[in-house]
GROMACS .gro file of N, CA and C in nm:
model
  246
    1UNK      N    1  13.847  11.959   5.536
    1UNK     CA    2  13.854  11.986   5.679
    1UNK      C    3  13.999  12.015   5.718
    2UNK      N    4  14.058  11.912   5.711
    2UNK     CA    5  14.248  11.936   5.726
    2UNK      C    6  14.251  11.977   5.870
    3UNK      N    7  14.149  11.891   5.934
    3UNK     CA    8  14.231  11.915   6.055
    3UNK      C    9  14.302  11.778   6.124
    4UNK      N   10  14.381  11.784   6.182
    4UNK     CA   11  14.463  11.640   6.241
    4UNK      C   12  14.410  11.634   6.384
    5UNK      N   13  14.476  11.548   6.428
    5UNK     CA   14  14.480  11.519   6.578
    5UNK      C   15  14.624  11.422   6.625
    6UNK      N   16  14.682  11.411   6.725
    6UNK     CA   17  14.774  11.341   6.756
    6UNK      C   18  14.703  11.257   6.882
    7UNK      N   19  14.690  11.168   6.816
    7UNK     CA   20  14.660  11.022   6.932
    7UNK      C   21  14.785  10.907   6.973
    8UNK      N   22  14.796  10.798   7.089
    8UNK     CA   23  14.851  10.732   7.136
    8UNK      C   24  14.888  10.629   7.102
    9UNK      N   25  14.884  10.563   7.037
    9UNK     CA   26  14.897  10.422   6.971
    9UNK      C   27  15.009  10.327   7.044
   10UNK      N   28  14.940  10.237   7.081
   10UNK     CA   29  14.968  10.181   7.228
   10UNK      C   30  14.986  10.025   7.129
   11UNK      N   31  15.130   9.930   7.134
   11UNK     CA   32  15.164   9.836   7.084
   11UNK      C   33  15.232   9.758   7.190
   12UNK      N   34  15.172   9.678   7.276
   12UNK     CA   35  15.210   9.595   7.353
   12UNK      C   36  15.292   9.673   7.469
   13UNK      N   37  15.389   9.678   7.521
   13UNK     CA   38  15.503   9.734   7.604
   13UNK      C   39  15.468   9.894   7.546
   14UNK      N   40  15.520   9.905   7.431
   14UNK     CA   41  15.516  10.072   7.315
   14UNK      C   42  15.426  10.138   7.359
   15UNK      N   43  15.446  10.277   7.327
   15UNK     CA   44  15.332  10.326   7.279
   15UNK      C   45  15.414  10.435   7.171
   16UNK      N   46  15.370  10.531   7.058
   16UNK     CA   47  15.410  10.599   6.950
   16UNK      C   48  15.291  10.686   6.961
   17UNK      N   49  15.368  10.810   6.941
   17UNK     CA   50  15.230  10.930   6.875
   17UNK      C   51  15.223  10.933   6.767
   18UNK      N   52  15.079  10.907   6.716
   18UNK     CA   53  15.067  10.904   6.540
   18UNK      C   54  14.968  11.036   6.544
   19UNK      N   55  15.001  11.081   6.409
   19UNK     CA   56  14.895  11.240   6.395
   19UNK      C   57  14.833  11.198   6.280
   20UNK      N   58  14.699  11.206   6.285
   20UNK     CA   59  14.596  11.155   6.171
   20UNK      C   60  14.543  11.263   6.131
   21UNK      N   61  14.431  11.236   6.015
   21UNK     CA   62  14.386  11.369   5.974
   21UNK      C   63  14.225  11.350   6.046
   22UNK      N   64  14.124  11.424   6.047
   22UNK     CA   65  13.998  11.367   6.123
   22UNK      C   66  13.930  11.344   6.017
   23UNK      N   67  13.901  11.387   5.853
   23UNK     CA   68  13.816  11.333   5.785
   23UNK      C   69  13.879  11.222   5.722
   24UNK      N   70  13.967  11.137   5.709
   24UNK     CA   71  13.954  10.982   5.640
   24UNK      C   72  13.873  10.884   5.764
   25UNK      N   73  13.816  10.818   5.676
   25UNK     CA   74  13.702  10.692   5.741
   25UNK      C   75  13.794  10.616   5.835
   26UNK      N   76  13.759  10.544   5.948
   26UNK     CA   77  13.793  10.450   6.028
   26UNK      C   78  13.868  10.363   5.914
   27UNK      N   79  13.825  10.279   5.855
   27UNK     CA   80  13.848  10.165   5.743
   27UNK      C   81  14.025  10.223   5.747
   28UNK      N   82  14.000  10.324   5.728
   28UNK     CA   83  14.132  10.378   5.606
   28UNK      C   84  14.254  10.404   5.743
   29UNK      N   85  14.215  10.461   5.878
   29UNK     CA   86  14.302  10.469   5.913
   29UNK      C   87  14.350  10.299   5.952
   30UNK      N   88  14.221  10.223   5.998
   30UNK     CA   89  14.314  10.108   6.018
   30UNK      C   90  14.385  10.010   5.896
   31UNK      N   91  14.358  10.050   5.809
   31UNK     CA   92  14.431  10.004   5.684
   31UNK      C   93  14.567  10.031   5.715
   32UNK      N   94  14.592  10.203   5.719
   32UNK     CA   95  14.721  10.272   5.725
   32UNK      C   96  14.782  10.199   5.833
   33UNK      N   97  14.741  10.182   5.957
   33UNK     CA   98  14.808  10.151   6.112
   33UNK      C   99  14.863  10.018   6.061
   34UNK      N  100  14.744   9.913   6.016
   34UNK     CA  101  14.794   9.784   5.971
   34UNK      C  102  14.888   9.747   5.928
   35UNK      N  103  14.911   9.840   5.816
   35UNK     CA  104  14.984   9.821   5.716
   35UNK      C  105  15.146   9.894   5.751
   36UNK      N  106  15.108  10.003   5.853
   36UNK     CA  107  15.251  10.071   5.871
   36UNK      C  108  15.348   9.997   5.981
   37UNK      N  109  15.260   9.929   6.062
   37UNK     CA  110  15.279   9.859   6.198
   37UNK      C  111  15.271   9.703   6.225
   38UNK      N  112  15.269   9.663   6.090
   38UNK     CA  113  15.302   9.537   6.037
   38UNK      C  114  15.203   9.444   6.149
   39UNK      N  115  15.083   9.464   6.160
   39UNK     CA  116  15.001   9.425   6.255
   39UNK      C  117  14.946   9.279   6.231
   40UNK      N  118  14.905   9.247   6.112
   40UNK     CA  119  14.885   9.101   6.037
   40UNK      C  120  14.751   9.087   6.038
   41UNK      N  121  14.641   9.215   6.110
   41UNK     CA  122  14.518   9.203   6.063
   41UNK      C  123  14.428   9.158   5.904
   42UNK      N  124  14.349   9.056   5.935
   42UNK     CA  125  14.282   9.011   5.816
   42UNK      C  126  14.163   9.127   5.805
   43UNK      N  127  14.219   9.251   5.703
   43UNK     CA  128  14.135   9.292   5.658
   43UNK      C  129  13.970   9.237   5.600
   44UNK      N  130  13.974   9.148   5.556
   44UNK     CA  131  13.856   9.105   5.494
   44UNK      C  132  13.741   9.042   5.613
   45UNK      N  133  13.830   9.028   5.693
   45UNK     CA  134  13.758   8.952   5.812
   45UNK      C  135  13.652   9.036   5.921
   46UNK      N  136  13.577   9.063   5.890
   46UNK     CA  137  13.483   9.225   5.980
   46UNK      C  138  13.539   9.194   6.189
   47UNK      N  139  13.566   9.067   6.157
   47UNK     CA  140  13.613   9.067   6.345
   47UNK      C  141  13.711   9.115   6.390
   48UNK      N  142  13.833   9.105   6.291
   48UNK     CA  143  13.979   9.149   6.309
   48UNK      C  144  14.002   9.292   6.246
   49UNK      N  145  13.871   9.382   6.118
   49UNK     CA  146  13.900   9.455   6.122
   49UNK      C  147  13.887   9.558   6.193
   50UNK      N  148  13.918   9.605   6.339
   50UNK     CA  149  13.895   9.747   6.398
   50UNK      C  150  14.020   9.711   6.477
   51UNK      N  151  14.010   9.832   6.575
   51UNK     CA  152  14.094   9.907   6.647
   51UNK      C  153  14.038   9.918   6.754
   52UNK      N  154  14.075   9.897   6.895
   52UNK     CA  155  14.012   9.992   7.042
   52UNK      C  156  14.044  10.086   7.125
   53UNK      N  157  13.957  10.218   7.130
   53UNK     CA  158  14.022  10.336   7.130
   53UNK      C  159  13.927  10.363   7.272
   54UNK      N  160  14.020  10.436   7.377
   54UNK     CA  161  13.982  10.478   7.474
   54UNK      C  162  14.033  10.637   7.464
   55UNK      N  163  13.932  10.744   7.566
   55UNK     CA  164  13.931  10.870   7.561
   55UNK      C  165  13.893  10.919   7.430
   56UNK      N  166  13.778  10.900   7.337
   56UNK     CA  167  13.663  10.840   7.393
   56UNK      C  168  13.634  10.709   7.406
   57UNK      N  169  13.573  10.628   7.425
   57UNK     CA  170  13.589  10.451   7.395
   57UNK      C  171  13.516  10.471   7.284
   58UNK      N  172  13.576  10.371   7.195
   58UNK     CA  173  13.518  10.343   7.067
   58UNK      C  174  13.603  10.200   6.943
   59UNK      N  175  13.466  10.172   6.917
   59UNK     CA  176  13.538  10.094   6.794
   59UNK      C  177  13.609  10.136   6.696
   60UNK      N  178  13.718  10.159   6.629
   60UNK     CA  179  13.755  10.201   6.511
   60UNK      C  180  13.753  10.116   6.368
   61UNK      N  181  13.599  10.153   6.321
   61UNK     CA  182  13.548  10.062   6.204
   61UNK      C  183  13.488  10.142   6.112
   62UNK      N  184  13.470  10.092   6.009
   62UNK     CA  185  13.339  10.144   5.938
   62UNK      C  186  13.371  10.219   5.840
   63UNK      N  187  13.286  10.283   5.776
   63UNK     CA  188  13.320  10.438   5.745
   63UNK      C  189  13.268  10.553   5.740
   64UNK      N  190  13.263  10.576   5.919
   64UNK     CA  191  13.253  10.694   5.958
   64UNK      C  192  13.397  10.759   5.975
   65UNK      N  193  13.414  10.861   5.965
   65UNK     CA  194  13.523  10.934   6.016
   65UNK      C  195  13.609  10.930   6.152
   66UNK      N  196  13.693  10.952   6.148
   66UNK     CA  197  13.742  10.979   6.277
   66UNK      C  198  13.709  11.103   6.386
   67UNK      N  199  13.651  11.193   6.232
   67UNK     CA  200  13.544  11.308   6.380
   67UNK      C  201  13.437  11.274   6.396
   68UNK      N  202  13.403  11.185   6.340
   68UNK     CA  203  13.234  11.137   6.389
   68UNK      C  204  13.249  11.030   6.496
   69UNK      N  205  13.379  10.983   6.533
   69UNK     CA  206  13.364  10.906   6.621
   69UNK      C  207  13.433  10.979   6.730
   70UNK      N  208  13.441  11.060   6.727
   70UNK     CA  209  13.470  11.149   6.836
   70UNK      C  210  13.639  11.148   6.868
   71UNK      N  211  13.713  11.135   6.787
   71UNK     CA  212  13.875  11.103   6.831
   71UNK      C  213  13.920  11.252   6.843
   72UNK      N  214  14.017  11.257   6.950
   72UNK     CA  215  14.097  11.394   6.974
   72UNK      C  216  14.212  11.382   7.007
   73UNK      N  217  14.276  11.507   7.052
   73UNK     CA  218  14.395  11.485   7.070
   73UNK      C  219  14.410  11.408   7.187
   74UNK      N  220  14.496  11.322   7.227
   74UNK     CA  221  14.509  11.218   7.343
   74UNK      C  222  14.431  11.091   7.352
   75UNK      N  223  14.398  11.084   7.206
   75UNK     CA  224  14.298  10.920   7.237
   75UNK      C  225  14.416  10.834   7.210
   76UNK      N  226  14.390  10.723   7.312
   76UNK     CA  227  14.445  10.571   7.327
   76UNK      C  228  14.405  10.514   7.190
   77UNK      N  229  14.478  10.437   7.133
   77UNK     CA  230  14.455  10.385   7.035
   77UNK      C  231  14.520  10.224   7.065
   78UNK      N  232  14.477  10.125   7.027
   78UNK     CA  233  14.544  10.018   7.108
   78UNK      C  234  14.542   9.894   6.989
   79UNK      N  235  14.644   9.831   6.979
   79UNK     CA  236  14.656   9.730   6.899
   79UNK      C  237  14.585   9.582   6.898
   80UNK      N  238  14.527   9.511   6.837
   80UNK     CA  239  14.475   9.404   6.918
   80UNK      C  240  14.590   9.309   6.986
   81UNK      N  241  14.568   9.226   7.102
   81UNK     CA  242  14.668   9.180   7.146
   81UNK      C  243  14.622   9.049   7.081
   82UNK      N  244  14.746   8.974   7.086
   82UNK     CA  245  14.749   8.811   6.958
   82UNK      C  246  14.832   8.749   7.081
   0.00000   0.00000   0.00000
């Protein structure tokens, strides 16, 4: 597919534009975010693993894609707050 999108990624006060690609799975981008954004999510844990994304609203889980969940350019992407 190779197509991207640039979404919002919203970290407390922050926010950063991150550009993703649309076919890796949910799983994988929040792996990447986790892991780039030093977030401290317990992967293994199915409660702590997603993301909440507004424009469209959605969970970011699973592994569906990021075009199957409808993400575009300008989606909110939001960190969990701790």
């Amino acid at each position: 597919m190779n197509e991207k999108v640039v979404m919002i990624f919203h970290l407390g006060e922050k926010s950063v534009d991150i550009e993703a690609p649309l076919d890796i799975t949910a799983n994988e981008f929040v792996l990447g975010i986790n892991t780039g954004f030093n977030l401290g999510l317990d992967l293994n844990n199915p409660d702590e693993n997603f993301l909440r994304a507004e424009n469209p609203v959605a969970l970011v889980k699973g592994e569906k894609t990021l075009a199957e969940l409808g993400l575009r350019n300008g989606t909110s992407i939001f960190a969990p707050q701790r």
